Amino acid sequence: GSRSKPVCKSDASWAGFKNTYDTKLPLHAECRAAERQLNITYTACANEKAALCGVKEAECNAFEEEKNKPNDPTGECAVNAMPREAWLGHIAQRFAGLNATFQLKKKKCEDAKGPCNYKVCDLSGLQSKRQECNTLLGDVQAAACSWATAKKVSCNNFDGCWKSATETYANLKATHESEQKQRKLSWRITERLKCLIAADGKTDKNAEIEKCTIAPKPDTSHLNITFPNLPPNPGCQDPVLFPCNGPYLAAIKVSGMDLPDCNTCPMPSPPGPPGPPVPLGDSFAAGGAFHLIDTQGYKVWGNCGGAGVEPAKCPDHPGRILTPTLLQSVMTGSFPADDPPAKVFTTRYGNFWLSQSGKVWSTGTTGIWNEPGAGKGEYLPTELFPSFFANKPPVIKFAGNEDNNIMVFVLKDGSVYWAGSLLGGWVTTPEKVLMPPAVDVKSSASRHIAVLTRAGEVWGIARDRAPWKIEGLPAGDPAKLVVHMQSHAWARTQSGRWYSWGFNEWGQLGRDTGGQIGSAAGLVTTLPSDEKPVQVAGGDRATFVLTESGKILSVGVNSHGRLGDGTTTHRRTWTYVKNLPADDPVVWAGAFEYQSFARTKSGKFFSWGYGQGKGVGDGTRQDRHLPVLIPEVAFPAV
């Protein structure tokens, strides 16, 4: 069943960032204090060295000047006209004095070199400490930015929820007031009729009737409805310490230290009015380890690594997110603001995003071969083959699987490209697939990929053989939709008929093949005659059919209760999914491996099946054999 929760809740996904900020801010201050002391020591040493080197420069300059002085005494002798003997003695004395001065200045220069040359100041230690402090400051600012962003997202969601709740309250109050008014009117009419009926049986009938007509209105206060006052909005205060504002700069300031420039952190804007409902086929993706869903902003739950979320940011069980959480508040990095994701596709342990301009990005431990960002625990969004697709039409569809390391791209012009482990080798740059122009491609966690062509044919792709056409689809009735379900597939033709092929040991093809593989497509025949299928989904050896009446039929392997009938008994015949609201028809059904999902007309979202590995989204790690409401995921009514 559903869990009891307040109408509006300000989640605390930002708390971990705040804790990081509170922890690293004092460490940064301590580091800067040590840096300042090293800087004082280095500055004093550098000043002393500069003074010593100044002395050296002065003494050695004096020595250089002495070396370059002219020392020819003939002019002096010529002026004084000394006798030869006196002149020779004078010259000897003169040279002795010059030599003494020369040797003295030479010694002073040599003596001054040592203190200057051998005075060492530890600049590397200061630089190392400064780098350490700058790294800490970066951590502090990143935590402050993540804290502010996550809190802002939380507050925006809370404000939107509160606005919706108050509008709902006002509408309900207006409805009840109208009902109260109508009820009071009915009561007064009833009382007047009772009076007239009683007067009709009296002797003085006319007088009694007159009394009824002039009688005061009957008291209807007992019909008053007490409307509870709307509680005050508790609000959701944004954090004070936005990066780069005054309080933040004051918090990180360390006396006497010049810090690097602060990088501003853009805050998310409040959500605008909701747009039309997004088809869940493009906005929902279930992986083998996690789920992503777009409800005016992607929410995620399950295995953090597969979803592209660093384990340190997982708010629940280590490595898990147990309730749907806004991806923006926990993911590392972001997509380009001018080219956001339009569709998401998941594999067993990772996900791929198709942007509005037709680029493909990967995040998470995708496990597909060695493409950068895939299979390496990469959390930052990484664009796939940007140089290859730069001059080609945009990608409109993408699929891939990890069991066989294949990626398939469908471009706007209908051309199909593949990469990965193909035909016994590695295709490291996408190559064009020789097949008719395509419009769609589908895959699940399996060995094959299904491609729908413009002509309404379905082709198969696997790593160990050339693409092949699926036989058995009717001529003149082209396929318009293909659904790939891990070990089997269904296709809907233009006439609305459904065909299936693949494994059928549990009746998942919806037709009798004697339990054998249906290698060619065949008409689905086993559905109840009074139910018309409008959508198909499936996982590992199971199929789910959404009917025109808004119900879900299921068949196949019932591991972890994912058939939704309240048991774990495998079914070879169709059974109805239970515990879905009778007055709120289902408009979409989804599944992957051992998990199943449904969206109702009013916008409610239900989940059931395998909960031990990642949780069905209800805050636990328990299997659910019946659908449970996931209140964190809600859609506009349709």
XYZ file of C-alpha atoms in Angstrom:
638
model
C 0.000 0.000 0.000
C 1.003 3.648 -0.075
C 2.946 5.310 2.689
C 1.545 8.114 4.805
C 3.348 11.343 3.963
C 2.668 15.056 4.378
C 1.161 16.762 1.355
C 4.238 18.904 0.829
C 7.691 17.895 1.937
C 10.946 19.806 1.711
C 13.428 16.999 1.164
C 16.854 17.131 2.794
C 18.946 15.909 -0.127
C 21.117 18.987 0.455
C 22.105 17.923 3.993
C 25.173 15.973 2.869
C 26.516 18.997 1.002
C 25.976 21.192 4.051
C 27.835 18.665 6.210
C 30.734 18.714 3.735
C 30.743 22.511 3.815
C 30.647 22.619 7.630
C 33.456 20.037 7.835
C 35.818 21.542 5.278
C 35.355 25.230 6.113
C 37.393 25.035 9.372
C 39.953 22.777 7.655
C 40.382 25.496 5.050
C 40.888 28.120 7.766
C 43.512 25.926 9.472
C 45.261 25.363 6.151
C 45.327 29.083 5.387
C 46.771 29.810 8.847
C 49.600 27.359 8.129
C 50.030 28.895 4.673
C 50.209 32.366 6.206
C 52.935 31.238 8.644
C 54.901 29.663 5.796
C 54.442 32.861 3.826
C 55.746 34.969 6.743
C 58.783 32.689 7.087
C 59.396 32.694 3.346
C 58.983 36.482 3.061
C 61.453 37.110 5.911
C 63.905 34.689 4.324
C 63.440 36.264 0.899
C 63.980 39.764 2.323
C 67.149 38.635 4.101
C 68.397 36.948 0.943
C 67.610 40.094 -1.057
C 69.638 42.188 1.406
C 72.587 39.782 1.256
C 72.441 39.697 -2.516
C 72.271 43.486 -2.521
C 75.538 43.585 -0.561
C 77.053 41.083 -2.992
C 75.976 43.150 -5.957
C 77.446 46.346 -4.474
C 80.785 44.734 -3.536
C 81.145 42.909 -6.832
C 80.217 46.018 -8.800
C 82.960 47.896 -6.907
C 85.384 45.105 -7.761
C 84.396 45.264 -11.451
C 84.956 49.010 -11.456
C 88.377 48.508 -9.857
C 89.327 45.976 -12.509
C 88.413 48.377 -15.265
C 90.316 51.431 -13.877
C 93.232 52.751 -16.007
C 96.562 52.297 -14.149
C 99.150 53.987 -16.485
C 101.164 56.479 -14.365
C 103.163 58.032 -17.277
C 101.039 61.104 -17.419
C 101.653 61.817 -13.762
C 105.404 61.348 -14.200
C 105.477 63.571 -17.239
C 103.835 66.373 -15.347
C 106.103 66.095 -12.301
C 109.272 65.450 -14.367
C 110.646 62.971 -11.801
C 114.108 61.458 -12.088
C 114.129 57.904 -13.356
C 115.027 56.316 -10.023
C 112.349 58.257 -8.177
C 109.843 57.509 -10.922
C 110.500 53.748 -10.732
C 110.104 53.776 -6.964
C 106.940 55.784 -7.233
C 105.590 53.397 -9.845
C 106.344 50.375 -7.658
C 104.680 52.025 -4.701
C 101.732 53.021 -6.850
C 101.241 49.482 -8.223
C 101.515 48.014 -4.740
C 98.693 50.311 -3.556
C 96.536 49.507 -6.566
C 97.094 45.786 -6.077
C 96.185 46.008 -2.403
C 92.966 47.842 -3.278
C 92.231 45.314 -6.058
C 92.765 42.318 -3.768
C 90.650 43.886 -0.997
C 87.693 44.539 -3.302
C 88.055 41.098 -4.838
C 87.911 39.521 -1.387
C 84.889 41.575 -0.397
C 83.094 40.433 -3.564
C 83.976 36.776 -2.946
C 82.988 37.033 0.720
C 79.603 38.544 -0.220
C 78.776 35.807 -2.748
C 78.500 32.998 -0.214
C 75.680 34.366 2.005
C 73.708 35.389 -1.096
C 74.187 32.153 -3.040
C 73.719 29.741 -0.167
C 70.726 31.390 1.510
C 67.810 29.011 0.602
C 64.121 29.968 1.081
C 61.500 27.153 0.903
C 59.192 28.359 -1.863
C 58.110 24.831 -2.835
C 56.722 24.180 0.646
C 54.701 27.383 0.466
C 53.438 26.564 -3.020
C 52.476 23.031 -1.964
C 50.561 24.321 1.051
C 48.865 26.988 -1.086
C 47.757 24.323 -3.572
C 46.409 22.216 -0.700
C 44.465 25.212 0.617
C 43.119 26.109 -2.829
C 41.913 22.519 -3.257
C 40.140 22.722 0.104
C 38.624 26.045 -0.915
C 37.394 24.438 -4.133
C 35.761 21.674 -2.075
C 34.163 24.279 0.189
C 32.782 26.236 -2.747
C 31.582 23.092 -4.554
C 29.792 21.976 -1.385
C 28.271 25.435 -0.950
C 27.149 25.439 -4.575
C 25.663 21.923 -4.353
C 24.057 22.805 -1.023
C 22.542 25.991 -2.423
C 21.437 24.321 -5.656
C 19.858 21.283 -3.986
C 18.156 23.459 -1.366
C 16.855 25.791 -4.064
C 15.509 22.841 -6.038
C 13.907 21.492 -2.865
C 12.392 24.886 -2.082
C 11.146 25.356 -5.620
C 9.474 21.947 -5.446
C 8.034 22.733 -2.016
C 6.721 26.116 -3.160
C 5.155 24.522 -6.217
C 3.606 21.787 -4.090
C 2.323 24.331 -1.561
C 0.814 26.463 -4.307
C -0.891 23.406 -5.771
C -2.106 22.341 -2.309
C -3.571 25.777 -1.545
C -5.280 25.851 -4.937
C -6.707 22.391 -4.261
C -7.855 23.554 -0.819
C -9.532 26.629 -2.312
C -11.255 24.538 -4.976
C -12.459 21.975 -2.433
C -13.680 24.718 -0.119
C -15.576 26.390 -2.954
C -17.106 23.042 -3.923
C -18.137 22.289 -0.337
C -19.545 25.779 0.142
C -21.632 25.311 -2.986
C -22.805 21.915 -1.714
C -23.596 23.443 1.683
C -25.658 26.178 0.063
C -27.553 23.619 -2.022
C -28.103 21.384 1.010
C -29.515 24.276 3.050
C -31.841 25.234 0.200
C -33.059 21.642 -0.062
C -33.618 21.563 3.710
C -35.674 24.763 3.646
C -37.758 23.499 0.720
C -38.344 20.208 2.525
C -39.423 21.994 5.723
C -41.802 24.237 3.743
C -43.302 21.195 1.989
C -43.776 19.440 5.318
C -45.595 22.527 6.610
C -47.859 22.685 3.551
C -48.642 18.969 3.733
C -49.576 19.332 7.397
C -51.747 22.414 6.619
C -53.601 20.558 3.900
C -55.137 18.235 6.451
C -56.326 20.947 8.814
C -59.864 22.455 9.042
C -58.738 26.003 8.391
C -56.592 24.931 5.479
C -56.101 28.336 3.877
C -55.087 30.019 7.100
C -52.601 27.277 7.842
C -51.157 27.522 4.365
C -50.817 31.275 4.835
C -48.874 30.631 8.022
C -46.517 28.374 6.088
C -45.865 31.016 3.456
C -45.052 33.781 5.950
C -43.163 31.609 8.427
C -39.480 32.582 8.938
C -36.851 30.540 7.158
C -36.032 27.386 9.117
C -32.737 27.279 10.973
C -30.111 25.464 8.919
C -27.096 26.086 11.171
C -26.845 22.368 11.863
C -25.917 21.939 8.196
C -22.931 24.261 8.442
C -19.658 22.738 7.330
C -16.666 23.638 9.445
C -13.767 24.444 7.188
C -10.367 23.989 8.831
C -8.107 26.962 8.479
C -5.329 26.518 5.974
C -2.154 26.206 8.054
C 0.426 28.918 7.512
C 3.027 28.205 4.888
C 6.053 27.004 6.875
C 8.188 28.122 3.975
C 11.414 26.653 2.795
C 14.156 29.143 3.450
C 17.001 29.169 0.995
C 20.486 28.831 2.481
C 22.304 32.053 3.265
C 25.686 30.934 2.018
C 25.252 31.150 -1.733
C 28.742 31.023 -3.263
C 30.291 34.460 -3.861
C 27.752 36.521 -1.911
C 28.757 38.636 1.078
C 28.165 36.091 3.877
C 29.966 33.360 1.935
C 32.983 35.580 1.234
C 33.058 36.567 4.901
C 32.924 32.897 5.950
C 35.897 31.862 3.819
C 37.980 34.993 4.501
C 41.246 34.427 6.355
C 42.957 37.518 7.748
C 46.041 38.531 5.830
C 45.484 36.111 2.939
C 44.472 36.877 -0.637
C 42.186 34.113 -1.936
C 41.496 33.098 -5.553
C 38.529 34.685 -7.304
C 35.183 33.079 -6.477
C 33.267 31.341 -9.272
C 29.560 32.112 -9.196
C 27.080 29.251 -8.968
C 23.900 29.717 -11.060
C 20.747 28.880 -9.130
C 17.850 26.967 -10.729
C 14.789 29.073 -11.462
C 11.394 28.188 -10.000
C 9.475 25.879 -12.315
C 7.093 27.552 -14.717
C 3.543 26.441 -15.395
C 3.356 22.747 -16.302
C 3.320 21.952 -19.979
C 1.384 19.195 -21.675
C 2.027 15.654 -20.421
C 5.219 14.116 -21.790
C 4.729 10.687 -23.391
C 6.288 8.275 -20.939
C 7.859 6.311 -23.748
C 10.383 9.117 -24.172
C 10.633 10.334 -20.579
C 10.873 7.087 -18.615
C 13.765 4.649 -18.648
C 14.206 1.603 -16.460
C 17.625 0.032 -16.184
C 18.649 -3.241 -14.642
C 19.979 -1.373 -11.622
C 18.066 1.900 -11.492
C 15.236 3.973 -12.944
C 14.939 7.456 -14.406
C 11.677 9.290 -14.922
C 10.881 12.787 -16.183
C 8.206 14.689 -14.263
C 9.151 18.225 -15.268
C 12.674 17.299 -14.148
C 14.288 13.840 -14.046
C 13.936 11.829 -10.855
C 16.058 8.789 -10.120
C 16.080 5.850 -7.745
C 18.006 2.599 -7.492
C 21.707 1.907 -7.966
C 23.665 5.156 -7.822
C 26.589 4.131 -10.017
C 24.342 2.999 -12.830
C 22.365 6.217 -12.677
C 25.530 8.295 -12.892
C 25.450 9.410 -9.240
C 28.600 9.285 -7.127
C 28.137 6.924 -4.131
C 29.011 9.765 -1.743
C 25.899 11.590 -2.928
C 23.546 8.649 -2.391
C 21.115 9.787 0.310
C 19.957 6.345 1.518
C 21.427 2.857 1.812
C 25.085 2.821 0.671
C 25.109 2.929 -3.092
C 21.310 3.226 -3.342
C 18.583 5.827 -3.677
C 15.418 4.263 -2.279
C 12.877 6.961 -3.129
C 12.683 9.007 -6.341
C 15.051 11.974 -5.972
C 15.595 14.901 -8.315
C 18.608 13.919 -10.418
C 19.828 17.515 -10.621
C 20.373 17.558 -6.849
C 22.636 14.473 -6.773
C 24.325 14.112 -10.167
C 27.887 15.223 -10.868
C 28.223 17.792 -13.618
C 25.430 18.842 -15.925
C 24.328 18.822 -19.527
C 24.792 21.885 -21.762
C 22.169 24.474 -20.833
C 21.520 25.256 -24.500
C 21.103 21.601 -25.507
C 19.315 19.716 -22.706
C 18.287 16.043 -22.867
C 15.102 15.260 -24.768
C 15.046 11.468 -24.313
C 16.755 8.961 -22.053
C 17.700 5.338 -22.722
C 19.091 2.943 -20.129
C 21.079 -0.255 -20.219
C 21.518 -2.613 -17.306
C 24.065 -0.434 -15.491
C 24.122 2.925 -17.216
C 22.214 5.433 -19.245
C 22.349 7.395 -22.463
C 20.766 10.755 -23.186
C 19.639 12.070 -26.547
C 19.822 15.869 -26.606
C 17.434 18.217 -28.375
C 19.992 18.789 -31.137
C 20.546 15.054 -31.689
C 23.721 14.386 -29.708
C 24.177 11.275 -27.553
C 25.648 11.532 -24.037
C 26.475 8.790 -21.556
C 26.652 8.750 -17.762
C 27.108 5.991 -15.225
C 28.798 2.611 -15.347
C 27.263 1.765 -18.685
C 29.386 -1.321 -19.276
C 29.305 -0.903 -23.055
C 32.792 -1.645 -24.353
C 35.458 1.037 -23.888
C 33.802 4.197 -25.151
C 34.840 7.137 -22.904
C 32.288 7.566 -20.178
C 30.992 4.036 -20.631
C 31.968 1.199 -18.359
C 34.483 3.267 -16.425
C 32.328 4.565 -13.601
C 32.249 7.978 -15.289
C 29.828 10.343 -13.564
C 30.297 13.420 -15.738
C 28.157 13.434 -18.902
C 30.329 12.377 -21.851
C 29.355 12.950 -25.471
C 29.690 9.882 -27.708
C 31.657 10.201 -30.949
C 31.338 14.019 -31.210
C 33.790 14.398 -34.100
C 32.206 11.567 -36.092
C 28.647 12.921 -35.869
C 29.661 16.596 -36.163
C 28.878 16.859 -39.888
C 26.048 14.339 -40.067
C 22.290 14.687 -39.589
C 21.213 14.630 -35.925
C 20.636 11.337 -34.143
C 16.897 10.801 -33.569
C 16.949 7.340 -31.968
C 19.522 5.329 -30.038
C 19.714 1.862 -28.498
C 22.385 -0.366 -27.018
C 22.946 -3.357 -24.800
C 25.674 -4.570 -22.487
C 25.332 -8.306 -23.024
C 26.920 -7.932 -26.449
C 28.464 -4.442 -26.336
C 26.503 -2.938 -29.229
C 25.384 0.631 -29.880
C 23.009 1.529 -32.734
C 22.213 5.067 -33.920
C 19.351 6.128 -36.224
C 19.908 9.502 -37.917
C 17.313 11.961 -39.140
C 17.913 10.965 -42.771
C 17.070 7.343 -41.907
C 20.628 6.046 -42.029
C 21.673 3.535 -39.369
C 25.126 3.310 -37.757
C 26.537 0.834 -35.294
C 29.604 0.505 -33.068
C 30.978 -1.988 -30.569
C 31.655 -5.713 -30.722
C 30.433 -6.697 -34.177
C 31.031 -9.598 -36.564
C 34.021 -10.909 -34.627
C 35.828 -7.582 -34.246
C 35.712 -4.166 -32.640
C 34.098 -1.265 -34.467
C 35.646 1.693 -32.657
C 34.185 4.355 -34.948
C 30.517 4.081 -35.986
C 29.983 2.378 -39.333
C 26.959 2.588 -41.580
C 24.674 -0.458 -41.494
C 23.569 -1.808 -44.860
C 19.797 -1.842 -44.431
C 16.732 0.215 -45.480
C 16.180 3.701 -43.966
C 14.915 3.493 -40.383
C 12.693 5.520 -38.055
C 13.182 3.771 -34.707
C 15.421 1.350 -32.817
C 14.648 -0.571 -29.619
C 16.631 -2.770 -27.256
C 16.525 -4.223 -23.792
C 19.138 -6.056 -21.716
C 19.468 -8.767 -24.345
C 21.541 -10.020 -27.254
C 19.529 -8.349 -30.011
C 18.333 -4.944 -31.175
C 15.187 -4.318 -33.244
C 15.065 -1.608 -35.928
C 11.827 -0.287 -37.473
C 12.227 0.928 -41.060
C 10.349 3.655 -42.895
C 8.681 0.976 -45.011
C 7.247 -0.712 -41.919
C 9.662 -3.634 -41.824
C 11.411 -4.806 -38.662
C 15.083 -5.770 -38.815
C 17.217 -7.485 -36.201
C 20.780 -6.605 -35.238
C 23.170 -8.796 -33.242
C 26.923 -8.805 -32.871
C 27.577 -12.134 -34.576
C 25.655 -11.790 -37.832
C 24.646 -9.294 -40.497
C 21.335 -7.458 -40.002
C 18.318 -9.541 -41.004
C 14.689 -8.867 -41.798
C 12.083 -10.311 -39.417
C 9.849 -12.590 -41.453
C 6.157 -13.217 -40.861
C 4.821 -9.666 -40.741
C 1.886 -9.259 -43.163
C 2.433 -7.747 -46.591
C 0.441 -4.582 -47.142
C 0.069 -3.940 -43.399
C 3.308 -2.212 -42.369
C 4.548 -2.187 -38.797
C 4.185 1.173 -37.049
C 5.585 0.323 -33.624
C 8.066 -2.210 -32.279
C 8.508 -3.148 -28.605
C 11.663 -5.037 -27.591
C 11.407 -7.078 -24.378
C 14.772 -8.710 -23.676
C 14.056 -12.193 -25.045
C 11.143 -11.418 -27.343
C 9.465 -8.597 -29.248
C 6.029 -7.396 -30.328
C 5.073 -5.108 -33.215
C 1.846 -3.258 -34.016
C 0.840 -2.899 -37.648
C -1.037 -0.105 -39.365
C -4.321 -2.012 -39.003
C -3.848 -2.218 -35.225
C -3.009 -5.912 -35.098
C -0.147 -7.156 -32.923
C 2.524 -9.659 -33.991
C 5.256 -11.250 -31.860
C 8.433 -13.333 -32.140
C 11.206 -14.704 -29.921
C 11.266 -16.924 -26.826
C 7.874 -18.273 -25.735
C 8.435 -20.813 -22.968
C 5.982 -18.945 -20.683
C 3.490 -17.698 -23.251
C 5.061 -14.251 -23.442
C 4.415 -14.059 -27.196
C 0.650 -14.080 -26.692
C 0.271 -16.970 -29.126
C 0.723 -20.731 -29.091
C 4.067 -21.961 -30.400
C 4.170 -25.127 -28.325
C 6.635 -23.480 -25.957
C 9.162 -23.156 -28.752
C 10.975 -20.116 -30.080
C 8.926 -18.155 -32.596
C 11.680 -17.216 -35.020
C 9.211 -15.572 -37.408
C 6.537 -13.077 -36.425
C 3.047 -14.419 -35.811
C -0.330 -12.915 -34.946
C -1.086 -12.524 -31.214
C -4.160 -14.649 -30.458
C -4.382 -15.521 -26.747
C -5.561 -12.185 -25.315
C -9.099 -12.108 -23.863
C -11.590 -11.410 -26.651
C -13.205 -8.534 -24.753
C -9.911 -6.669 -24.261
C -8.262 -4.532 -26.937
C -4.495 -3.963 -26.530
C -3.280 -0.371 -26.889
C 0.265 -0.649 -25.501
C 2.768 -3.417 -24.735
C 5.745 -3.592 -22.367
C 7.862 -6.388 -20.994
C 10.986 -7.606 -19.282
C 12.746 -10.917 -18.830
C 10.338 -13.617 -20.141
C 7.213 -11.603 -19.306
C 4.786 -9.378 -21.203
C 2.401 -6.644 -20.033
C -0.499 -5.419 -22.167
C -2.378 -2.198 -21.444
C -5.961 -2.546 -22.632
C -8.370 0.036 -23.984
C -10.340 -0.263 -20.738
C -7.347 0.997 -18.719
C -6.362 -2.365 -17.220
C -3.057 -4.257 -17.423
C -2.784 -7.917 -18.410
C 0.412 -9.827 -17.593
C 1.865 -13.217 -18.459
C 5.160 -15.068 -18.023
C 7.798 -15.478 -15.342
C 6.657 -13.955 -12.033
C 10.016 -13.572 -10.281
C 9.786 -11.154 -7.344
C 6.046 -10.718 -7.987
C 6.589 -8.494 -10.996
C 3.369 -9.747 -12.726
C 1.474 -7.780 -10.072
C -1.134 -10.406 -9.201
C -0.136 -10.691 -5.536
C 1.832 -13.942 -5.992
C 5.161 -15.182 -7.311
C 3.533 -17.940 -9.376
C 4.618 -18.038 -13.019
C 1.699 -17.649 -15.449
C 1.290 -19.187 -18.900
C -2.122 -17.567 -19.287
C -3.020 -13.914 -18.923
C -3.773 -12.493 -15.478
C -4.832 -8.983 -14.469
C -2.524 -6.732 -12.469
C -4.280 -6.066 -9.168
C -4.338 -3.231 -6.631
C -4.666 -0.481 -9.233
C -7.483 2.072 -8.679
C -10.730 0.984 -10.333
C -11.863 4.581 -10.903
C -8.523 5.787 -12.301
C -7.687 3.906 -15.515
C -4.092 3.187 -16.450
C -2.796 5.166 -19.450
C 0.755 3.774 -19.607
C 2.551 0.584 -18.545
C 6.286 -0.095 -18.395
C 8.680 -2.858 -17.378
C 12.344 -3.849 -17.320
C 13.748 -7.230 -16.266
C 11.962 -7.790 -12.923
C 10.284 -4.421 -12.264
C 6.940 -3.117 -13.511
C 5.274 0.306 -13.570
C 1.987 2.038 -14.345
C 0.740 5.601 -14.759
C -2.942 6.409 -14.276
C -5.198 8.983 -15.892
C -5.043 11.232 -12.811
C -1.226 11.243 -12.911
C -0.473 8.710 -10.165
C 2.543 6.425 -10.556
C 2.715 2.813 -9.319
C 5.660 0.414 -9.083
C 6.069 -3.248 -8.143
C 8.385 -6.264 -8.452
C 12.060 -6.605 -7.570
C 12.969 -4.440 -4.596
C 15.951 -6.230 -3.055
C 18.577 -4.832 -5.399
C 17.430 -1.275 -5.865
C 13.982 -0.812 -4.405
C 10.735 -0.231 -6.229
C 10.850 3.395 -5.091
C 8.801 3.095 -1.902
C 11.720 3.701 0.466
C 12.407 0.004 1.134
C 14.388 -2.829 -0.430
C 11.476 -5.273 -0.289
C 9.893 -7.077 -3.216
C 6.366 -5.891 -3.939
C 3.947 -8.435 -5.393
C 1.250 -5.793 -5.893
C 1.505 -2.232 -7.237
C 2.374 0.417 -4.632
C 1.811 4.137 -5.071
C 4.998 6.212 -5.405
C 3.896 9.713 -4.307
C 7.234 11.326 -5.209
C 6.409 10.702 -8.880
C 3.320 12.519 -10.115
C 2.171 13.655 -13.539
C -0.461 16.070 -14.824
C -3.819 14.428 -15.313
C -4.698 13.422 -18.868
